[in-house]
Amino acid sequence: MKALNAERYYLDLLIPVFLILLAEILIFYGKAEAAMPIHALNLVFLSLSTIFVNNRTYPALMLLPLFRLLNVAMPVFFHLTLYSYVLVYAPMFIPMYMILKERFITAEEAGLTFERFWFFLPVSISMGLALGWGEYMVIKPQMLVVDNDLQQMLILALTMIFFVGIVEEFVFRSSLQTVLQERIGLIGGLVLASVIFGFMHSGYHLTLELLYVSLAGLAFGVLFWLSKSLPIVSLAHGVTNIALFLIAPLKPEILPYLIIGPLFLFFFYAYALDRIKERIAT
């Protein structure tokens, strides 16, 4: 009888993914104290496996339980939730750097480029605003700033783009989506990365939020696949959170205009580029 081939039957992928989803389901049902040992066990399993198994899926998956453990274990120094985002997300730049340094993910695969940035910029902003508005309708959060102070709004915007956007999009798109597409194909990798992204929002304890964020993850994943750019998809993610935690609670009536404007600009870009190519060809 032939020995069981773990990679052939995706056992090396199914076990850690199952543990991640199981832990997040426990968090969804308010059992965080039971979820954390599972995430910790999974992190140890993945860390040890990278020593003995040449499988770059493991380093990508390691980021997920690590992020959740950091999220729960980080001490709270600020009453204002906005500043706690920096404390939770900043440490993640260290493992992200190590993954790039050890070339588990190359800079090209991670999308560390500004090529075609200006072309995709309008659609990135429009998508982010639309997704943020939609998520606001699901969870109806309060603003993350205590008043309408311009400085706090700027801090919120920078935090959502340069901490939340970059970290989450590197973890789920640059890293996880890349390795999953390599293992199970373009569609399979895109869908599985998006579902895991949705489940990692289990702390809201809302089924509709998990479904919505999974769909948002698909949108981010397609944008990353098209643009091959971490800056573009990070911007879209950051703008989503800006719309969710600032614009929608404060001025929801302006969101349709903010969404439509960049879309017109994007279509103008596409039309102008097409005409330029036609002229060059002739």
CSV table of C-alpha atoms in Angstrom, one decimal:
chain,number,residue,atom,x,y,z
A,1,MET,CA,0.0,0.0,0.0
A,2,LYS,CA,1.3,3.4,-0.9
A,3,ALA,CA,2.1,5.8,1.9
A,4,LEU,CA,-0.3,8.7,2.3
A,5,ASN,CA,0.9,11.8,0.5
A,6,ALA,CA,0.0,14.8,2.6
A,7,GLU,CA,0.5,17.3,-0.2
A,8,ARG,CA,-1.4,15.3,-2.7
A,9,TYR,CA,-4.5,15.1,-0.4
A,10,TYR,CA,-3.9,18.7,0.9
A,11,LEU,CA,-3.6,17.4,4.5
A,12,ASP,CA,-0.8,19.8,5.1
A,13,LEU,CA,-3.2,22.6,4.1
A,14,LEU,CA,-6.4,21.3,5.6
A,15,ILE,CA,-5.2,20.8,9.2
A,16,PRO,CA,-3.9,24.3,9.9
A,17,VAL,CA,-6.8,26.0,8.0
A,18,PHE,CA,-9.3,23.9,10.0
A,19,LEU,CA,-7.6,24.9,13.3
A,20,ILE,CA,-7.8,28.6,12.3
A,21,LEU,CA,-11.4,28.4,11.3
A,22,LEU,CA,-12.3,26.4,14.5
A,23,ALA,CA,-10.6,29.0,16.7
A,24,GLU,CA,-12.4,31.8,14.9
A,25,ILE,CA,-15.8,30.0,15.3
A,26,LEU,CA,-15.2,29.7,19.0
A,27,ILE,CA,-14.5,33.5,19.1
A,28,PHE,CA,-17.7,34.0,17.2
A,29,TYR,CA,-19.6,32.2,19.9
A,30,GLY,CA,-17.9,34.1,22.7
A,31,LYS,CA,-15.4,31.4,23.7
A,32,ALA,CA,-12.2,33.3,23.2
A,33,GLU,CA,-10.6,31.5,26.2
A,34,ALA,CA,-10.9,28.2,24.3
A,35,ALA,CA,-9.9,29.7,20.9
A,36,MET,CA,-6.5,31.1,22.0
A,37,PRO,CA,-4.9,27.7,22.9
A,38,ILE,CA,-6.0,26.4,19.5
A,39,HIS,CA,-4.3,29.4,17.7
A,40,ALA,CA,-1.2,29.0,19.9
A,41,LEU,CA,-1.0,25.2,19.2
A,42,ASN,CA,-1.5,25.9,15.5
A,43,LEU,CA,1.3,28.6,15.5
A,44,VAL,CA,3.7,26.1,17.2
A,45,PHE,CA,2.7,23.4,14.7
A,46,LEU,CA,3.3,25.7,11.7
A,47,SER,CA,6.6,27.0,13.2
A,48,LEU,CA,8.0,23.6,13.8
A,49,SER,CA,6.8,22.3,10.4
A,50,THR,CA,8.7,25.0,8.5
A,51,ILE,CA,11.9,23.6,10.0
A,52,PHE,CA,11.3,20.1,8.6
A,53,VAL,CA,9.1,20.7,5.6
A,54,ASN,CA,9.9,22.8,2.6
A,55,ASN,CA,6.4,24.2,2.2
A,56,ARG,CA,5.9,28.0,1.9
A,57,THR,CA,2.2,27.7,2.7
A,58,TYR,CA,3.1,27.4,6.4
A,59,PRO,CA,4.9,30.8,6.8
A,60,ALA,CA,1.9,32.5,5.2
A,61,LEU,CA,-0.6,30.6,7.4
A,62,MET,CA,1.6,31.4,10.5
A,63,LEU,CA,0.7,35.1,10.2
A,64,LEU,CA,-3.0,34.4,10.9
A,65,PRO,CA,-2.8,32.8,14.4
A,66,LEU,CA,0.1,35.2,15.2
A,67,PHE,CA,-2.0,38.2,14.4
A,68,ARG,CA,-4.9,36.9,16.5
A,69,LEU,CA,-2.7,36.2,19.5
A,70,LEU,CA,-1.2,39.7,19.2
A,71,ASN,CA,-4.6,41.2,18.9
A,72,VAL,CA,-5.8,39.5,22.2
A,73,ALA,CA,-2.6,39.7,24.2
A,74,MET,CA,-1.7,43.4,23.4
A,75,PRO,CA,-2.2,45.5,26.6
A,76,VAL,CA,-4.5,48.5,26.3
A,77,PHE,CA,-2.7,51.8,27.0
A,78,PHE,CA,-5.3,54.1,25.4
A,79,HIS,CA,-9.0,54.5,26.0
A,80,LEU,CA,-9.5,55.7,22.4
A,81,THR,CA,-9.7,52.6,20.2
A,82,LEU,CA,-8.0,54.3,17.3
A,83,TYR,CA,-4.6,54.3,18.9
A,84,SER,CA,-4.9,50.6,19.9
A,85,TYR,CA,-4.8,49.8,16.1
A,86,VAL,CA,-1.3,51.0,15.9
A,87,LEU,CA,-0.2,48.9,18.9
A,88,VAL,CA,-1.8,45.7,17.4
A,89,TYR,CA,-0.7,46.1,13.8
A,90,ALA,CA,2.8,47.6,14.1
A,91,PRO,CA,4.4,44.4,15.5
A,92,MET,CA,3.2,42.5,12.4
A,93,PHE,CA,5.7,44.3,10.2
A,94,ILE,CA,8.4,42.2,11.8
A,95,PRO,CA,7.1,38.8,10.6
A,96,MET,CA,6.1,40.4,7.3
A,97,TYR,CA,9.7,41.6,6.8
A,98,MET,CA,11.1,38.1,7.7
A,99,ILE,CA,8.8,36.5,5.1
A,100,LEU,CA,10.2,38.8,2.5
A,101,LYS,CA,13.8,38.5,3.7
A,102,GLU,CA,13.7,34.7,3.6
A,103,ARG,CA,12.0,34.9,0.2
A,104,PHE,CA,9.0,32.8,1.2
A,105,ILE,CA,7.2,35.4,-0.8
A,106,THR,CA,9.1,37.5,-3.3
A,107,ALA,CA,8.7,41.2,-3.6
A,108,GLU,CA,7.1,40.8,-7.0
A,109,GLU,CA,4.6,38.3,-5.6
A,110,ALA,CA,3.8,40.6,-2.7
A,111,GLY,CA,3.0,43.4,-5.1
A,112,LEU,CA,5.7,45.8,-3.8
A,113,THR,CA,5.4,48.0,-6.8
A,114,PHE,CA,3.8,51.3,-7.8
A,115,GLU,CA,3.5,50.3,-11.5
A,116,ARG,CA,0.1,51.3,-12.8
A,117,PHE,CA,-0.7,52.9,-9.4
A,118,TRP,CA,-2.3,56.0,-10.9
A,119,PHE,CA,-4.3,53.9,-13.3
A,120,PHE,CA,-5.9,51.8,-10.5
A,121,LEU,CA,-6.0,54.6,-8.0
A,122,PRO,CA,-9.6,55.9,-8.8
A,123,VAL,CA,-11.1,52.4,-8.8
A,124,SER,CA,-9.3,51.6,-5.6
A,125,ILE,CA,-10.8,54.6,-3.9
A,126,SER,CA,-14.3,54.0,-5.3
A,127,MET,CA,-14.3,50.4,-4.3
A,128,GLY,CA,-13.1,51.2,-0.8
A,129,LEU,CA,-15.8,53.8,-0.3
A,130,ALA,CA,-18.5,51.5,-1.6
A,131,LEU,CA,-17.4,48.5,0.6
A,132,GLY,CA,-17.1,50.7,3.6
A,133,TRP,CA,-20.6,52.1,3.1
A,134,GLY,CA,-21.9,48.6,2.7
A,135,GLU,CA,-20.2,47.4,5.9
A,136,TYR,CA,-21.5,50.3,7.8
A,137,MET,CA,-25.0,49.2,7.0
A,138,VAL,CA,-24.2,45.8,8.5
A,139,ILE,CA,-22.5,46.7,11.8
A,140,LYS,CA,-23.4,50.4,12.3
A,141,PRO,CA,-20.2,51.3,14.3
A,142,GLN,CA,-19.6,54.6,16.0
A,143,MET,CA,-16.9,57.0,14.7
A,144,LEU,CA,-13.4,56.2,15.9
A,145,VAL,CA,-12.7,59.9,16.6
A,146,VAL,CA,-14.2,61.6,19.7
A,147,ASP,CA,-15.1,64.8,17.8
A,148,ASN,CA,-14.7,66.4,14.3
A,149,ASP,CA,-11.1,67.4,15.0
A,150,LEU,CA,-9.2,67.5,11.7
A,151,GLN,CA,-6.0,66.2,13.3
A,152,GLN,CA,-7.8,63.1,14.6
A,153,MET,CA,-9.4,62.5,11.2
A,154,LEU,CA,-6.0,62.6,9.6
A,155,ILE,CA,-4.6,60.2,12.2
A,156,LEU,CA,-7.5,57.8,11.5
A,157,ALA,CA,-6.9,58.0,7.8
A,158,LEU,CA,-3.2,57.3,8.0
A,159,THR,CA,-3.7,54.5,10.6
A,160,MET,CA,-6.3,52.7,8.4
A,161,ILE,CA,-4.1,52.9,5.3
A,162,PHE,CA,-0.5,52.5,6.6
A,163,PHE,CA,-1.2,50.1,9.4
A,164,VAL,CA,-4.5,48.2,8.9
A,165,GLY,CA,-4.5,48.3,5.1
A,166,ILE,CA,-0.9,47.3,4.5
A,167,VAL,CA,-0.8,44.6,7.2
A,168,GLU,CA,-4.1,42.9,6.5
A,169,GLU,CA,-3.6,43.0,2.7
A,170,PHE,CA,0.0,41.7,3.0
A,171,VAL,CA,-1.3,38.9,5.2
A,172,PHE,CA,-4.4,37.9,3.2
A,173,ARG,CA,-3.6,38.9,-0.4
A,174,SER,CA,0.2,39.2,-0.9
A,175,SER,CA,1.0,36.2,1.2
A,176,LEU,CA,-2.0,33.9,1.8
A,177,GLN,CA,-3.8,34.4,-1.5
A,178,THR,CA,-0.5,34.0,-3.4
A,179,VAL,CA,0.4,30.6,-1.8
A,180,LEU,CA,-3.1,29.3,-1.9
A,181,GLN,CA,-3.4,30.1,-5.6
A,182,GLU,CA,-0.2,28.2,-6.2
A,183,ARG,CA,-1.5,25.2,-4.3
A,184,ILE,CA,-5.2,25.0,-5.3
A,185,GLY,CA,-5.5,27.2,-8.4
A,186,LEU,CA,-6.6,30.8,-9.1
A,187,ILE,CA,-10.3,30.6,-8.1
A,188,GLY,CA,-9.8,28.2,-5.2
A,189,GLY,CA,-7.0,30.3,-3.7
A,190,LEU,CA,-9.0,33.5,-4.1
A,191,VAL,CA,-12.1,32.0,-2.5
A,192,LEU,CA,-10.4,30.3,0.4
A,193,ALA,CA,-8.3,33.4,1.2
A,194,SER,CA,-11.5,35.5,1.2
A,195,VAL,CA,-13.4,33.0,3.4
A,196,ILE,CA,-10.6,33.0,5.9
A,197,PHE,CA,-10.5,36.8,5.8
A,198,GLY,CA,-14.2,36.8,6.6
A,199,PHE,CA,-13.9,34.4,9.5
A,200,MET,CA,-11.1,36.5,11.0
A,201,HIS,CA,-13.8,39.1,11.6
A,202,SER,CA,-15.5,36.8,14.1
A,203,GLY,CA,-15.1,39.2,16.9
A,204,TYR,CA,-18.2,41.1,15.7
A,205,HIS,CA,-20.3,38.0,16.4
A,206,LEU,CA,-22.5,38.7,13.4
A,207,THR,CA,-23.1,36.1,10.7
A,208,LEU,CA,-23.9,38.8,8.1
A,209,GLU,CA,-20.6,40.5,8.9
A,210,LEU,CA,-18.7,37.3,8.2
A,211,LEU,CA,-20.5,36.9,4.9
A,212,TYR,CA,-20.1,40.5,3.9
A,213,VAL,CA,-16.4,40.6,4.7
A,214,SER,CA,-15.8,37.4,2.8
A,215,LEU,CA,-17.3,39.1,-0.3
A,216,ALA,CA,-15.2,42.2,0.4
A,217,GLY,CA,-12.2,39.9,0.5
A,218,LEU,CA,-13.1,38.6,-2.9
A,219,ALA,CA,-13.3,42.2,-4.2
A,220,PHE,CA,-9.9,43.0,-2.7
A,221,GLY,CA,-8.5,39.7,-4.0
A,222,VAL,CA,-9.6,40.4,-7.6
A,223,LEU,CA,-8.2,44.0,-7.3
A,224,PHE,CA,-4.9,42.5,-6.2
A,225,TRP,CA,-4.9,39.9,-9.0
A,226,LEU,CA,-5.6,42.6,-11.6
A,227,SER,CA,-3.2,45.3,-10.3
A,228,LYS,CA,-0.5,43.1,-8.8
A,229,SER,CA,0.0,46.0,-6.4
A,230,LEU,CA,0.0,45.9,-2.6
A,231,PRO,CA,-0.2,49.7,-2.4
A,232,ILE,CA,-3.4,49.7,-4.5
A,233,VAL,CA,-5.2,47.1,-2.5
A,234,SER,CA,-3.9,48.5,0.8
A,235,LEU,CA,-5.3,51.8,-0.2
A,236,ALA,CA,-8.7,50.3,-1.0
A,237,HIS,CA,-8.8,48.5,2.3
A,238,GLY,CA,-7.8,51.7,4.2
A,239,VAL,CA,-10.4,53.7,2.4
A,240,THR,CA,-13.0,51.0,3.3
A,241,ASN,CA,-12.2,51.6,7.0
A,242,ILE,CA,-12.2,55.4,6.6
A,243,ALA,CA,-15.7,55.2,5.1
A,244,LEU,CA,-16.8,52.7,7.7
A,245,PHE,CA,-15.5,54.5,10.8
A,246,LEU,CA,-15.6,58.1,9.7
A,247,ILE,CA,-17.5,59.2,6.6
A,248,ALA,CA,-20.6,56.9,6.9
A,249,PRO,CA,-21.2,57.8,10.6
A,250,LEU,CA,-20.6,61.5,10.0
A,251,LYS,CA,-21.8,62.3,6.5
A,252,PRO,CA,-23.3,59.2,4.7
A,253,GLU,CA,-25.2,61.4,2.2
A,254,ILE,CA,-21.9,62.4,0.4
A,255,LEU,CA,-20.8,58.8,-0.2
A,256,PRO,CA,-22.6,58.3,-3.5
A,257,TYR,CA,-20.9,61.3,-5.0
A,258,LEU,CA,-17.5,60.2,-3.6
A,259,ILE,CA,-18.0,56.8,-5.1
A,260,ILE,CA,-19.2,57.9,-8.5
A,261,GLY,CA,-16.5,60.6,-9.0
A,262,PRO,CA,-13.4,58.3,-9.0
A,263,LEU,CA,-15.3,55.8,-11.2
A,264,PHE,CA,-15.8,58.4,-13.9
A,265,LEU,CA,-12.1,59.2,-13.6
A,266,PHE,CA,-11.1,55.5,-14.0
A,267,PHE,CA,-13.2,55.1,-17.1
A,268,PHE,CA,-11.7,58.3,-18.5
A,269,TYR,CA,-8.2,56.9,-17.9
A,270,ALA,CA,-9.1,53.6,-19.6
A,271,TYR,CA,-10.7,55.4,-22.6
A,272,ALA,CA,-7.7,57.8,-22.9
A,273,LEU,CA,-5.2,55.0,-22.7
A,274,ASP,CA,-7.0,53.0,-25.3
A,275,ARG,CA,-7.1,56.0,-27.7
A,276,ILE,CA,-3.4,56.6,-27.2
A,277,LYS,CA,-2.6,53.0,-28.0
A,278,GLU,CA,-4.7,53.3,-31.2
A,279,ARG,CA,-2.8,56.3,-32.3
A,280,ILE,CA,0.6,54.7,-31.6
A,281,ALA,CA,-0.5,51.6,-33.5
A,282,THR,CA,-1.4,53.7,-36.6
